[in-house]
XYZ file of C-alpha atoms in Angstrom:
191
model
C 27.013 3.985 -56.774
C 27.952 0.352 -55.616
C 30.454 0.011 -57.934
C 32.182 3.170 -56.825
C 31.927 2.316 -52.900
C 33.388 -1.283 -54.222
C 36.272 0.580 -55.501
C 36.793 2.568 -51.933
C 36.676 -0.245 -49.643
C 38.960 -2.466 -52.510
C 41.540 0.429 -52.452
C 41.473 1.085 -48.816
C 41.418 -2.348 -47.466
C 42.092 -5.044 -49.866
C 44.272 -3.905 -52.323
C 45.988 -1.193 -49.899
C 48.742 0.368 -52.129
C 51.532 -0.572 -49.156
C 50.785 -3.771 -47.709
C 49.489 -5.191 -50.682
C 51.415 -3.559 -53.719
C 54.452 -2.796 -51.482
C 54.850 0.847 -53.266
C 55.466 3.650 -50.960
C 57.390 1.795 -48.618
C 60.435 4.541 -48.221
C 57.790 7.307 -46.611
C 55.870 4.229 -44.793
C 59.202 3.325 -42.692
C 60.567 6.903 -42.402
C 57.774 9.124 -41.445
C 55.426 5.536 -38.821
C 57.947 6.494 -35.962
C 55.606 9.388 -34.706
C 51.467 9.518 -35.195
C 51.689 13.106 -35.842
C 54.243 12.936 -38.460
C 52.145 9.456 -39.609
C 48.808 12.121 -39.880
C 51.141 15.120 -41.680
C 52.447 12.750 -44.250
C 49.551 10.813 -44.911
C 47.194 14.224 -45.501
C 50.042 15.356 -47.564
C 50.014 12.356 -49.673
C 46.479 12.580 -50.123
C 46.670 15.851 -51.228
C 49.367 15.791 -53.822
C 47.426 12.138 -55.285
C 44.015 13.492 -55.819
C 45.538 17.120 -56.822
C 47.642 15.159 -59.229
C 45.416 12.647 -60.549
C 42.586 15.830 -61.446
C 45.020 17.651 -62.916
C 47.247 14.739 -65.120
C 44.187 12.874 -65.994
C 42.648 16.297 -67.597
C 45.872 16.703 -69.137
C 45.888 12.939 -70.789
C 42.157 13.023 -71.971
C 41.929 16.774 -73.507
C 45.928 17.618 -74.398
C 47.816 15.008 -74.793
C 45.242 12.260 -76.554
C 44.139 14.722 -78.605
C 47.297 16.092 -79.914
C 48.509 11.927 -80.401
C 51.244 12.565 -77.972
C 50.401 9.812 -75.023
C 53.687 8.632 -74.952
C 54.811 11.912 -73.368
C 52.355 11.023 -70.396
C 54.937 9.814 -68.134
C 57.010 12.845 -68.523
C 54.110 15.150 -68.184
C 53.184 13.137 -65.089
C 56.140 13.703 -63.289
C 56.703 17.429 -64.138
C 52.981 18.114 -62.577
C 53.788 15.679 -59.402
C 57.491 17.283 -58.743
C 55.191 20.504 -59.325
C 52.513 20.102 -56.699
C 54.862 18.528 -54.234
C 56.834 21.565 -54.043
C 53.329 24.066 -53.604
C 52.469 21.205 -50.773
C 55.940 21.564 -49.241
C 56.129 25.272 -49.388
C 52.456 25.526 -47.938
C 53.702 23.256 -45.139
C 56.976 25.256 -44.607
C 54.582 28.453 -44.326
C 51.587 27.238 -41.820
C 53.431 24.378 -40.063
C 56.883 24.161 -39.245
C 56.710 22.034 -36.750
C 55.097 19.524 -39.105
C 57.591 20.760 -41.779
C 60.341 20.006 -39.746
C 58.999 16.489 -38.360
C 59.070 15.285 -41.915
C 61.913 15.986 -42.846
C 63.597 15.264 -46.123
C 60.517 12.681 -46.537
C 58.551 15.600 -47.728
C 60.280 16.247 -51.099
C 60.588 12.385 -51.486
C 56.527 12.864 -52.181
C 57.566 13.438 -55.514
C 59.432 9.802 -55.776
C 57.042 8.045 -54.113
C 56.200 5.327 -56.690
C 52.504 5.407 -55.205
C 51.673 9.214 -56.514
C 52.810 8.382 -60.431
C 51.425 4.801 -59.921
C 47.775 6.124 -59.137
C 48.017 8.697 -61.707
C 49.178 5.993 -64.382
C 46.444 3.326 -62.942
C 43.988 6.218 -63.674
C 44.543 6.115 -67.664
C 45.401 2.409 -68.150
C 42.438 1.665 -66.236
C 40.664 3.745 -68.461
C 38.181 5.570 -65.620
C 35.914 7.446 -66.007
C 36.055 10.777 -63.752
C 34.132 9.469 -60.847
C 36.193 6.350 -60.914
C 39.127 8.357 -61.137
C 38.512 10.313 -58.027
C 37.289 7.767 -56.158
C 40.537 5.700 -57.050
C 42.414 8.528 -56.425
C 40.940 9.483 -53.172
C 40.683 5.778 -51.592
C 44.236 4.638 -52.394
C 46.331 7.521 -50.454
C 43.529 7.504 -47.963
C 44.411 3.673 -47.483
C 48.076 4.588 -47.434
C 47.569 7.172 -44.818
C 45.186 4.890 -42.363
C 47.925 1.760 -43.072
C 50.699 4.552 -42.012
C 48.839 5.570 -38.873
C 48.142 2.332 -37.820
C 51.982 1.521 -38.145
C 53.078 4.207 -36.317
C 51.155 3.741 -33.399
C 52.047 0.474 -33.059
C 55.761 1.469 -33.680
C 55.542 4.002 -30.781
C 54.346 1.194 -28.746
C 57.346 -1.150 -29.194
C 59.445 1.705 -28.962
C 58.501 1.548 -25.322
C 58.276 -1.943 -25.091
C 60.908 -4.604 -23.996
C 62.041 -5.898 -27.600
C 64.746 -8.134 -27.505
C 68.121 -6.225 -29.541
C 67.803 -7.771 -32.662
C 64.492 -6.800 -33.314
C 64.938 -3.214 -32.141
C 63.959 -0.729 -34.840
C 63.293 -1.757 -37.931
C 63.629 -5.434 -37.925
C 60.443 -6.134 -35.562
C 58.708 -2.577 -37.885
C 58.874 -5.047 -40.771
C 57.615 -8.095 -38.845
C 54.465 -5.668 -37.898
C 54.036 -4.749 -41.549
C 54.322 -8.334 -42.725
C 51.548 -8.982 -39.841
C 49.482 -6.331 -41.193
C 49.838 -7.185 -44.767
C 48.223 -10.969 -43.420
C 45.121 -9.175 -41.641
C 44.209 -6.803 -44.183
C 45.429 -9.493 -46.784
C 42.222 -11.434 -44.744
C 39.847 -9.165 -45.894
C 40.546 -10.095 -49.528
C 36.793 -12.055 -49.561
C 34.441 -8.954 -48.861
C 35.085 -7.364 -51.909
């Protein structure tokens, strides 16, 4: 039980997938300019990684292993990601459009974002059991999400702060993140 609350505060903290592995970095600079749309991605996200991690890593261990075909794993991987990114955005489309339309074209990119395949992937070569798996699977888009909605409060903040013109936008964002990456970098002992 250690080992697996090791593994939660590792992923969410230490070795956060954006500020540490600098993956996901497209939807982390689009979607931090609002909280809201921060929270929307960031449930999304977790949704589509521990949906896809369930369903590719059953997949892996009792089709493809089985039949000798691992090498196809990367293929199957995306099919099932594109797949539950486009249930995810239709749900979204249906009970929030508001959210939906706050997004924007970031919601599709789901299916890009190198942190979905990357968990799913880290799940086999890691060789995980299935408590590991979820775990893994769970903690790294929930460290995504918190590391999004941290950003994009402090981005509405210097939105309405004085920042001198070259910094406006997304040169002082990426001074933040490189800020962040230092503090939760910081934590790298507890673990």
């Amino acid at each position: 039980m250690g080992e697996l609350f090791t593994l939660l505060i590792t992923c969410v903290f230490i070795n956060n997938v954006v500020l540490n592995q600098f993956l996901g970095m497209c939807p982390f600079m689009g979607v931090s300019k609002k909280a809201s749309s921060a929270i929307g991605m960031g449930v999304a996200v977790v949704f589509v990684i521990v949906a896809a991690s369930i369903v590719t890593y059953g997949l892996y261990y009792l089709v493809l292993e089985p039949l000798q075909l691992e090498f196809m794993d990367l293929l199957t991987f995306i099919l099932v990601i594109a797949s539950l990114v486009q249930l995810t955005e239709m749900f979204i489309k249906k009970t929030s459009p508001g959210l939906y339309k706050s997004l924007g074209v970031y919601l599709p990119l789901i299916t890009t974002n190198c942190v979905v395949l990357n968990v799913c992937l880290e799940n086999i070569s890691q060789e995980f059991d299935f408590a590991h798996m979820l775990v893994y699977s769970f903690a790294t888009p929930l460290g995504f999400a918190l590391v999004l909605y941290i950003f994009s409060t402090i981005r509405e903040r210097l939105d309405a702060s004085d920042v001198p013109n070259p910094f406006k936008g997304n040169p002082i964002a990426l001074v933040v993140a490189g800020i962040m990456a230092l503090a939760f970098g910081g934590l790298a002992g507890l673990a």
